[in-house]
Structure formats: C-alpha cells, structure tokens
PDB file of C-alpha atoms in Angstrom:
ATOM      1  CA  UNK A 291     -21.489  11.481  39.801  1.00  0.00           C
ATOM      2  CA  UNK A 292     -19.549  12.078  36.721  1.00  0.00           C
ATOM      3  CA  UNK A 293     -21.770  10.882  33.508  1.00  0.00           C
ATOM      4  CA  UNK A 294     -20.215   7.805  31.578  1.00  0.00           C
ATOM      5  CA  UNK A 295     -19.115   8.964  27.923  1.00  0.00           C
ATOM      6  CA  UNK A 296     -18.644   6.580  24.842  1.00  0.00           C
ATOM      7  CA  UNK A 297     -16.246   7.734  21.474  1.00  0.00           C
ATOM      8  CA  UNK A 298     -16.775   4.179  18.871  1.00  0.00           C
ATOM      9  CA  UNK A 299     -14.077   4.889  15.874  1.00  0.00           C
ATOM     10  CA  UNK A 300     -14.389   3.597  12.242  1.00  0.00           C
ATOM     11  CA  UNK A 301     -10.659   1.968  10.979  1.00  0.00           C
ATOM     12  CA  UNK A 302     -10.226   1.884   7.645  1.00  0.00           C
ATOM     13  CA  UNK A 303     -10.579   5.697   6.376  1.00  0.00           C
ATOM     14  CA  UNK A 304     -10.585   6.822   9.901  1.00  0.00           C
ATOM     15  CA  UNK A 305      -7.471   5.669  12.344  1.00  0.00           C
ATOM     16  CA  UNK A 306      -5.883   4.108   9.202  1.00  0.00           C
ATOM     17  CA  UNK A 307      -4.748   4.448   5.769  1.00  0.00           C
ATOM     18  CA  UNK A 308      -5.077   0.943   4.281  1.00  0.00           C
ATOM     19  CA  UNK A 309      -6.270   2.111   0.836  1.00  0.00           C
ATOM     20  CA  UNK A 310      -2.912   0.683  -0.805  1.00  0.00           C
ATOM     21  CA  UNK A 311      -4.170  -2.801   1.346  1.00  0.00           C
ATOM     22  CA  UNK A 312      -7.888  -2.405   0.211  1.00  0.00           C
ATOM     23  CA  UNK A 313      -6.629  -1.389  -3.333  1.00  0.00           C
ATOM     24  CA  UNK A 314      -4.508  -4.583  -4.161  1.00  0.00           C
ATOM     25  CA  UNK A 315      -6.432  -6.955  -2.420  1.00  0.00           C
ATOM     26  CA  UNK A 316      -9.611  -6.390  -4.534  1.00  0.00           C
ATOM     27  CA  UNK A 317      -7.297  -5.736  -7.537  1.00  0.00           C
ATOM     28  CA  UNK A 318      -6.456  -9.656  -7.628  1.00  0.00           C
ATOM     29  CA  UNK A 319     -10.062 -10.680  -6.568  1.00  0.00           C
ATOM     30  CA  UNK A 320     -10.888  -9.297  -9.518  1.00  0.00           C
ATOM     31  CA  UNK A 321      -8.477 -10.706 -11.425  1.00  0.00           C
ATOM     32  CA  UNK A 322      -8.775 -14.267  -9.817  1.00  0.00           C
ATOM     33  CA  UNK A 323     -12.613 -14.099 -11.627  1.00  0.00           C
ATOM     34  CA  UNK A 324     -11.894 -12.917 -14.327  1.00  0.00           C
ATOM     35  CA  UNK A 325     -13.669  -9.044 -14.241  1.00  0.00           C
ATOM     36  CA  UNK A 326     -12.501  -6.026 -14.469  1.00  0.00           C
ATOM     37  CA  UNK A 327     -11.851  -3.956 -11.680  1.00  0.00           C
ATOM     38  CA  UNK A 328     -13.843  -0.778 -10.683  1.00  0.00           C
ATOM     39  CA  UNK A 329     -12.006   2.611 -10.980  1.00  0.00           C
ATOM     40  CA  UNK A 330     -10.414   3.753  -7.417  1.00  0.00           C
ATOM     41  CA  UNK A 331     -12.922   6.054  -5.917  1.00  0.00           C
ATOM     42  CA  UNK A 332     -15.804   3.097  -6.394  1.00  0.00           C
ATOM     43  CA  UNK A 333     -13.708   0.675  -4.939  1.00  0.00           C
ATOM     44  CA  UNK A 334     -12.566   3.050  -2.134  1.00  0.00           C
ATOM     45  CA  UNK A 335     -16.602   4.568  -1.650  1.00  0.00           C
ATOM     46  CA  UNK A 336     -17.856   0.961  -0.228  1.00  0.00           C
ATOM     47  CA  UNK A 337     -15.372   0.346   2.589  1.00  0.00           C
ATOM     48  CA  UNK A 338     -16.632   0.072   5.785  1.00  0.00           C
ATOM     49  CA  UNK A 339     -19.312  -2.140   4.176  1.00  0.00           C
ATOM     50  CA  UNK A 340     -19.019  -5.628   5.049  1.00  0.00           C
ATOM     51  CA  UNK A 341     -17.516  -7.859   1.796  1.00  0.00           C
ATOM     52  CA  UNK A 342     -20.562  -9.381   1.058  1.00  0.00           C
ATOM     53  CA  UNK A 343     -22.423  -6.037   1.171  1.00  0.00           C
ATOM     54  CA  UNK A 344     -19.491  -4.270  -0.990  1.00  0.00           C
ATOM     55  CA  UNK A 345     -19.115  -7.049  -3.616  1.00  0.00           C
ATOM     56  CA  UNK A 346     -22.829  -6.519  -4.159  1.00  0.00           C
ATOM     57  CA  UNK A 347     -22.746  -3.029  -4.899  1.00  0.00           C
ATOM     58  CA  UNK A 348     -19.666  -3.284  -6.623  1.00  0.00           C
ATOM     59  CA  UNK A 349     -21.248  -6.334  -8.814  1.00  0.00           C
ATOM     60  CA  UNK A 350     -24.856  -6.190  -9.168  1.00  0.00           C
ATOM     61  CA  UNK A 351     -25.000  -8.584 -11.889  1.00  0.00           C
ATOM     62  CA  UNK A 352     -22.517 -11.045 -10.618  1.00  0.00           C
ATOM     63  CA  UNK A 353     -23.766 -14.435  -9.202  1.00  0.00           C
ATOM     64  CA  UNK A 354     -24.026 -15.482  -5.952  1.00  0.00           C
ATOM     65  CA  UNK A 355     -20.985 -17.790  -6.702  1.00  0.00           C
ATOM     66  CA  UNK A 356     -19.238 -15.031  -8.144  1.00  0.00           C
ATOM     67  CA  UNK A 357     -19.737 -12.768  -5.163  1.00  0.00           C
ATOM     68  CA  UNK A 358     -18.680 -15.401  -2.622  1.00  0.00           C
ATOM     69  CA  UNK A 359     -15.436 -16.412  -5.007  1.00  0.00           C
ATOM     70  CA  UNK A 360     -14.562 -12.341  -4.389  1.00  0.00           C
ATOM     71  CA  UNK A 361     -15.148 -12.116  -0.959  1.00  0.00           C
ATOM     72  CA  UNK A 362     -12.817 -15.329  -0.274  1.00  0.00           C
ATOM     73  CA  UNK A 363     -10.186 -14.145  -2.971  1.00  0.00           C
ATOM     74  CA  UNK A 364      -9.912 -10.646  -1.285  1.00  0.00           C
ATOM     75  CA  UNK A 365      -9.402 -12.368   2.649  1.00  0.00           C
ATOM     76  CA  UNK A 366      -6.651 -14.449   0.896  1.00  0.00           C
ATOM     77  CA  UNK A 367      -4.718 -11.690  -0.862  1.00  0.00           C
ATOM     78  CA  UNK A 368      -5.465  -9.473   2.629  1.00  0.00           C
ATOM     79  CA  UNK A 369      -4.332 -11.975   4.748  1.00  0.00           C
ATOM     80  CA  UNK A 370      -1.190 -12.484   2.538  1.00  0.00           C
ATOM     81  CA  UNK A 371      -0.267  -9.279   2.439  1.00  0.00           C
ATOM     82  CA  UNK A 372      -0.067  -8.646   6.197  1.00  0.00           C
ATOM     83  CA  UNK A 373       2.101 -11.595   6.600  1.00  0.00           C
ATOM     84  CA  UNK A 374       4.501 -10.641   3.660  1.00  0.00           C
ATOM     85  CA  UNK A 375       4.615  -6.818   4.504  1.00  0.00           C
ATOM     86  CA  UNK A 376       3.417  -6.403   8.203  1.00  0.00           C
ATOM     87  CA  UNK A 377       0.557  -4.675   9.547  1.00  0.00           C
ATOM     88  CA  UNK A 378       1.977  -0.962  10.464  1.00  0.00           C
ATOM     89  CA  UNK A 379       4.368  -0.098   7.572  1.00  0.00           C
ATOM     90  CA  UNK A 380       1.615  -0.372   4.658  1.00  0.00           C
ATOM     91  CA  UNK A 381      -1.642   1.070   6.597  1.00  0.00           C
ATOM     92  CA  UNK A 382       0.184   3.501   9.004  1.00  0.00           C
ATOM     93  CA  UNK A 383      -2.522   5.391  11.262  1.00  0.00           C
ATOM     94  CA  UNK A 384      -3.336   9.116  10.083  1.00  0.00           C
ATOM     95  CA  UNK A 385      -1.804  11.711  11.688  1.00  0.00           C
ATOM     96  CA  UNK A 386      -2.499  12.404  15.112  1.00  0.00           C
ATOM     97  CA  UNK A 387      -4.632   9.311  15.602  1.00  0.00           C
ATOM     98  CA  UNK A 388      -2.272   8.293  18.336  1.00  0.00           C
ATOM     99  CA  UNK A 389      -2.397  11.424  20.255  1.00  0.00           C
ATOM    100  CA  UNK A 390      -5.813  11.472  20.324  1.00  0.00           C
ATOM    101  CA  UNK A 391      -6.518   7.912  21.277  1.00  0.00           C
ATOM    102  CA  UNK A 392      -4.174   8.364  23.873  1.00  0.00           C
ATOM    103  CA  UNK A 393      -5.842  11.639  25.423  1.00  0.00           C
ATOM    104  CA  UNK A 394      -8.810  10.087  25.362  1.00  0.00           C
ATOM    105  CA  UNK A 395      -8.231   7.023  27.048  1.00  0.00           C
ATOM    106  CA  UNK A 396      -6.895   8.714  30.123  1.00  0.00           C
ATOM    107  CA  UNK A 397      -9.449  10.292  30.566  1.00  0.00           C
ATOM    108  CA  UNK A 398     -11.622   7.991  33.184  1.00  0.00           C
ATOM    109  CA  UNK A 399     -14.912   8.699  32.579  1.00  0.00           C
ATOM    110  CA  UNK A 400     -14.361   8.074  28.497  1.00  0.00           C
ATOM    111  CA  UNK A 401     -15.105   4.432  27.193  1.00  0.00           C
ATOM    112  CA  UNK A 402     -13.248   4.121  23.905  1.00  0.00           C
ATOM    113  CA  UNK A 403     -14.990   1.420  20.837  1.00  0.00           C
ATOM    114  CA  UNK A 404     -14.047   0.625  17.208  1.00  0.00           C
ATOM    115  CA  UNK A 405     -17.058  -0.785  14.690  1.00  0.00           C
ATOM    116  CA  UNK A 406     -15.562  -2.016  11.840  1.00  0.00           C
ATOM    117  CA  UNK A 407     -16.269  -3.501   8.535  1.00  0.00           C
ATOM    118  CA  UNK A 408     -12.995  -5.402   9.189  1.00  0.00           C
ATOM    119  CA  UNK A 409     -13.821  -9.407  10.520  1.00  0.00           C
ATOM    120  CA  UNK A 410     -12.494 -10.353  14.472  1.00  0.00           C
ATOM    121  CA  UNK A 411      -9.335 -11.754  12.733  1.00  0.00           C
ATOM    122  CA  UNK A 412      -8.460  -8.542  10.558  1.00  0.00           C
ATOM    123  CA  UNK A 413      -9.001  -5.928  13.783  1.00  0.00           C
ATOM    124  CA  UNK A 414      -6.974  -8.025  16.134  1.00  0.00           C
ATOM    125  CA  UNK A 415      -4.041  -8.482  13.642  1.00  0.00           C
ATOM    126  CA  UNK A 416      -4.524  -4.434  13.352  1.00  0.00           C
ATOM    127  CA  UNK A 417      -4.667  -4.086  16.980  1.00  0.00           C
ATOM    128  CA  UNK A 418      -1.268  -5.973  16.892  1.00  0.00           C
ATOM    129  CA  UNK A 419       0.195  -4.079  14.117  1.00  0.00           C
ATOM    130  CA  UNK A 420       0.218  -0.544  15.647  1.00  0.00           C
ATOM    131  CA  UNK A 421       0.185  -1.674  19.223  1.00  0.00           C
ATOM    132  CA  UNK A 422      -3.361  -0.942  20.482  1.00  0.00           C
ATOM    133  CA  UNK A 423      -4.167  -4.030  22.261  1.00  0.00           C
ATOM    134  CA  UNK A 424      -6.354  -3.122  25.100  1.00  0.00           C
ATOM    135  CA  UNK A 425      -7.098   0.489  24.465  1.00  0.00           C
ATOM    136  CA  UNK A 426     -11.036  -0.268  23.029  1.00  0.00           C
ATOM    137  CA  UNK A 427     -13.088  -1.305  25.639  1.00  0.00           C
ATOM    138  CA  UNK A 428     -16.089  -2.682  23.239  1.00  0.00           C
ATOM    139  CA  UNK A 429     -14.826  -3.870  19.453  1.00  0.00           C
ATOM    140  CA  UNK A 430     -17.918  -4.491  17.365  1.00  0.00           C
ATOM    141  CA  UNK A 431     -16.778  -6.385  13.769  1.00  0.00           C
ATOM    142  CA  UNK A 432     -18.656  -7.521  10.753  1.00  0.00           C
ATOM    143  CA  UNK A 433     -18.389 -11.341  11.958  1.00  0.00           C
ATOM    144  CA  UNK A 434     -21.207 -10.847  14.506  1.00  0.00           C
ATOM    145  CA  UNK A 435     -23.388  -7.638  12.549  1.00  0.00           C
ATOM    146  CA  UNK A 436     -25.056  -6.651   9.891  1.00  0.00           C
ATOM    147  CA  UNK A 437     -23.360  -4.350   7.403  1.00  0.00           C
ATOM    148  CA  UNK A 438     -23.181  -0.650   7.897  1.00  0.00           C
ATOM    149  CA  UNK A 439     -25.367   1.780   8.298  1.00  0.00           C
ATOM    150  CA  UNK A 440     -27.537  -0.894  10.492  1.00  0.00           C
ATOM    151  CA  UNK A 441     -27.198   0.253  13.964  1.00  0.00           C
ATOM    152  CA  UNK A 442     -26.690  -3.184  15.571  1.00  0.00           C
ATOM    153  CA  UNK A 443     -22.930  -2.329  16.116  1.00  0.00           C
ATOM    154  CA  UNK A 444     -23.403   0.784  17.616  1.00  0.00           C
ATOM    155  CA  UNK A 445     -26.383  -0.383  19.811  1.00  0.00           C
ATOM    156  CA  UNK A 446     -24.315  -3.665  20.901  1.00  0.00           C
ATOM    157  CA  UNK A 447     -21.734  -0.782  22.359  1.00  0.00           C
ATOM    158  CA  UNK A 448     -23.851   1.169  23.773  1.00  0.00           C
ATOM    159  CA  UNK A 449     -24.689  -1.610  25.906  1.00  0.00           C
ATOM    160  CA  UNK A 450     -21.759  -2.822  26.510  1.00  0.00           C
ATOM    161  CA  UNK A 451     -20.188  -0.279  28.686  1.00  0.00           C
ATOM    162  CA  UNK A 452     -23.400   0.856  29.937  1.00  0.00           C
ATOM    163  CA  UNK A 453     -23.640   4.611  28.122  1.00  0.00           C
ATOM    164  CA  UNK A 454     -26.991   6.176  26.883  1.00  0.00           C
ATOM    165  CA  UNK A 455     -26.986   7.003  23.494  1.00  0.00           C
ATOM    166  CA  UNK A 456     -26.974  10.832  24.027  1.00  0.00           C
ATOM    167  CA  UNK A 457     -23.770  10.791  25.332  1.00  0.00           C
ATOM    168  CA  UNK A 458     -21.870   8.877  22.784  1.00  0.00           C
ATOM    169  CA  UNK A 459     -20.243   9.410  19.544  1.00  0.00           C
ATOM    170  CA  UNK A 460     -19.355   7.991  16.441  1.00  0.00           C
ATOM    171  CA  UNK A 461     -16.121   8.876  13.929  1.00  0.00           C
ATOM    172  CA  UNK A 462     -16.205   8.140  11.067  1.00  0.00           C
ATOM    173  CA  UNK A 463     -15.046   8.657   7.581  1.00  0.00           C
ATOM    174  CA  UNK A 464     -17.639   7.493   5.309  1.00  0.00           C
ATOM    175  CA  UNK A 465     -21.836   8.323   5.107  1.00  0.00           C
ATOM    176  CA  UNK A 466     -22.307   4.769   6.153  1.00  0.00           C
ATOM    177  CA  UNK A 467     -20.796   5.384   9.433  1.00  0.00           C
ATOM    178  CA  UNK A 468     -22.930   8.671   9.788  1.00  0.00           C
ATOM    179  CA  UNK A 469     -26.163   7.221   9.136  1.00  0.00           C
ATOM    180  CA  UNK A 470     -25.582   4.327  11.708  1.00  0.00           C
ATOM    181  CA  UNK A 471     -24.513   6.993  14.493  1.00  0.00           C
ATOM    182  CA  UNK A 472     -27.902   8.086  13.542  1.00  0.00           C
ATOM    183  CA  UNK A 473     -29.787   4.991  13.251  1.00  0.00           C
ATOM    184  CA  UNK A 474     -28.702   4.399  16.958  1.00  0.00           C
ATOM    185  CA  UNK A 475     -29.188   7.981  18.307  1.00  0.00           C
ATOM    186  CA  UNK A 476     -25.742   8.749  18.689  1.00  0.00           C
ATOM    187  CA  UNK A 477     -24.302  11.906  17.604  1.00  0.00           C
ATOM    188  CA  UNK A 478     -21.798  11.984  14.548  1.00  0.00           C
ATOM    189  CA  UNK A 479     -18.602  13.299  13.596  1.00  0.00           C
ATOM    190  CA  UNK A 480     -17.046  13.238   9.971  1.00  0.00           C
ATOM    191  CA  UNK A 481     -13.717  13.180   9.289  1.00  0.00           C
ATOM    192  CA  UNK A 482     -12.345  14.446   5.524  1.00  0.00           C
ATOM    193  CA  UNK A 483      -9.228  12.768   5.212  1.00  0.00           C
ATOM    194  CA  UNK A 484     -11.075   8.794   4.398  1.00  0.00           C
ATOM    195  CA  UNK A 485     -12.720   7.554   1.736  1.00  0.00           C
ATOM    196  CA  UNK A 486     -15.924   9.466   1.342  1.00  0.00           C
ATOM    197  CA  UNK A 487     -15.412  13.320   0.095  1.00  0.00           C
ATOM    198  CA  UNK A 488     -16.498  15.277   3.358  1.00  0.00           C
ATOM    199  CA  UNK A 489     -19.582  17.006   0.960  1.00  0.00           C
ATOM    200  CA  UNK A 490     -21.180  12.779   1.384  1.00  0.00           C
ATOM    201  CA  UNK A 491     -21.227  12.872   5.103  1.00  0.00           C
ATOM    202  CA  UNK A 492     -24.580  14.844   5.213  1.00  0.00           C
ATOM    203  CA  UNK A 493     -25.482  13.152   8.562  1.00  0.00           C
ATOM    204  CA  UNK A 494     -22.748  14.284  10.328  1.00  0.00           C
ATOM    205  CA  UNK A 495     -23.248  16.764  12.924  1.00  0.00           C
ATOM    206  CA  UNK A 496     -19.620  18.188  11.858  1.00  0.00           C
ATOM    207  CA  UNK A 497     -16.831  17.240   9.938  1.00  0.00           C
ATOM    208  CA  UNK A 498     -13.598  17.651  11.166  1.00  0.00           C
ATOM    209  CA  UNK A 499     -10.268  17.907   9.028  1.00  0.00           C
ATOM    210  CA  UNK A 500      -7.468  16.725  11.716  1.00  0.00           C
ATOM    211  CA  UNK A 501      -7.657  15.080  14.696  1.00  0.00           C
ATOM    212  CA  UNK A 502      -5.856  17.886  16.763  1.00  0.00           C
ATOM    213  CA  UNK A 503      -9.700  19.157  16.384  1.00  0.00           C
ATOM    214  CA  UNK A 504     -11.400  16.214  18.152  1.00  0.00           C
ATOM    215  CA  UNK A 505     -10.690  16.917  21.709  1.00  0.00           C
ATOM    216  CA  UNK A 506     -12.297  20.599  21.700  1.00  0.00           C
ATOM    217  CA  UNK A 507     -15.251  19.007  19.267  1.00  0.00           C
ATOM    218  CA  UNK A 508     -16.466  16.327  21.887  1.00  0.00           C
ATOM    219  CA  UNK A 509     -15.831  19.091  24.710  1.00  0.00           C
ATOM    220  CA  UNK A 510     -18.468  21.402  22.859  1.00  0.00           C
ATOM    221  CA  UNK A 511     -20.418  18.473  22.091  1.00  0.00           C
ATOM    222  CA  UNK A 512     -20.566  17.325  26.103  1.00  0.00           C
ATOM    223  CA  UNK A 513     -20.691  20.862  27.245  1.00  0.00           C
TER     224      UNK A 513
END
C-alpha cells in the first residue's frame, strides 16, 4: 500500500508575490492613524503573521484601539485593491509555482494544503484570481488559528487528510513558517525568493532557490 504524502504551502512570499499588495495596503493604514510607516523589509519580515500578531510587532506601543483601527484599515485598502486591480495581475505567482503545483497534484498519493496568514475571504478571492480552485485539499487560514509559528494549522492538516507527520512537508518563505513545520513534526523546506533572507530560515531542513528544485527535494526527502 502506497504511503499517503502531505506538501502544505505558505502564499504570500511563497506561491505569490503580493509585496506591492502588502506594501500599499499597510502604507494607508498607517496613514489612516496617523503614524509613520515602517521601512520595507520590517513591514515585509512579519507577513505570514496574522494582522493582529503583525500590527503588534510592528507597534508595540500602540493601543489596543490603535492596533484594531490598523488591522481594519489594511482589510479595507486590501479588499479595495483586488476589486479595482484584480487578483492575478498585481500578485502574479513566482515562477514555476504553476508547474509545480500541477506535478504535484497528479500525483495520487500527494495531498496538496496552503496555511496562510491570509483570512477565508482573502485565500478564496486568491484561489479565484489565478485559477486554483480545487487544487488544495485542506486550506488552513488565520480566521480559525492562532498566528504563526503555532502549529495548530499544520496539525489541523495533518488530520485532515489523514497523513502522519513524518511524511509531510511544509514550504515556506519566512522563519515563522519553519518553526511551525517544526512545532508539528513536519519536515521543512525554505524557499529564498519571499520575504525572509534565506540566512533567517535556520529551521529549515533546506532552502531551495526555484521551484524547478522541489520535485527532486521531496523525492530525496521520501526516499
């Protein structure tokens, strides 16, 4: 009987650029508060964190208040900007992100995931955007988790599709997605083109620089 295998992506950093997205979005939450925005490689080293999670780190001393008028100023300007410039054009998926989703999901004994910092609402319009409806078979968000690196999301889909830990994997572009593979006892694999420099992802068990390398990585891995 052929052993059940389980590949969970990250999004943002990982199967898609959507730094401009990210960038403008907090840009005008910012603004909308009146506070000045972090330089670019702060703002860009806390995605994959949830928003209330990112705002803190981002604004230690802010209010409570404060923090919540962020989060809800960033959805808006998100939101607004997928419905005034579409979903594919201004986050287009990395390079060979296709291929690769598409060689793995014909392969039948390969259950595909996403765990995302993104809410249900974000990942679906994503889904939409680049036509991938129906290639993840479990889709863990922030709505129903804690924030990254807690394991919960990972654990959820591992259970989900029935896999054992030691034969799944996370991808990911940022440390917090290599500390929960981890935290749930799945092995890890950086990517270097996100948000974190590749010298961050110390958990990973290797960092990869395209994703022409994946296939031959998870065949050594499962070897």
């Amino acid at each position: 009987m052929t052993e059940l295998k389980l590949v969970v992506f990250d999004v943002d950093g990982t199967l898609v650029d959507s730094q401009a997205d990210i960038l403008g979005a907090m840009s005008f939450a910012f603004d909308q508060v009146g506070l000045k925005l972090p330089d670019r490689d702060t703002v860009l080293g806390i995605v994959g964190l949830s928003l209330d999670v990112a705002f803190a780190r981002l604004v230690p001393d802010a209010s409570v208040s404060i923090r919540n008028k962020l989060v809800d100023a960033y959805k808006g300007s998100y939101r607004r900007g997928r419905v005034e410039k579409g979903t594919s054009l201004p986050s287009p998926l990395y390079p060979g992100a296709r291929d690769a989703l598409k060689h793995l999901s014909g392969v039948d004994e390969i259950f595909l995931g996403v765990a995302t910092g993104k809410s249900r609402r974000g990942l679906n319009k994503f889904f939409e955007g680049h036509g991938l409806e129906g290639v993840f078979q479990t889709q863990q968000v922030s709505d129903h988790h804690p924030s990254k690196p807690h394991p919960s999301m990972l654990l959820t889909a591992l259970e989900e599709v029935g896999v054992e830990a030691g034969s799944a994997v996370m991808v990911g572009d940022t440390s917090f997605d290599m500390d929960m593979a981890k935290a749930a006892g799945m092995a890890a694999i950086g990517v270097s083109w996100g948000y974190h420099k590749a010298s961050a992802l110390t958990s990973a068990d290797i960092v990869i620089d395209e994703f022409h390398d994946l296939r031959d990585v998870l065949v050594d891995m499962w070897s």
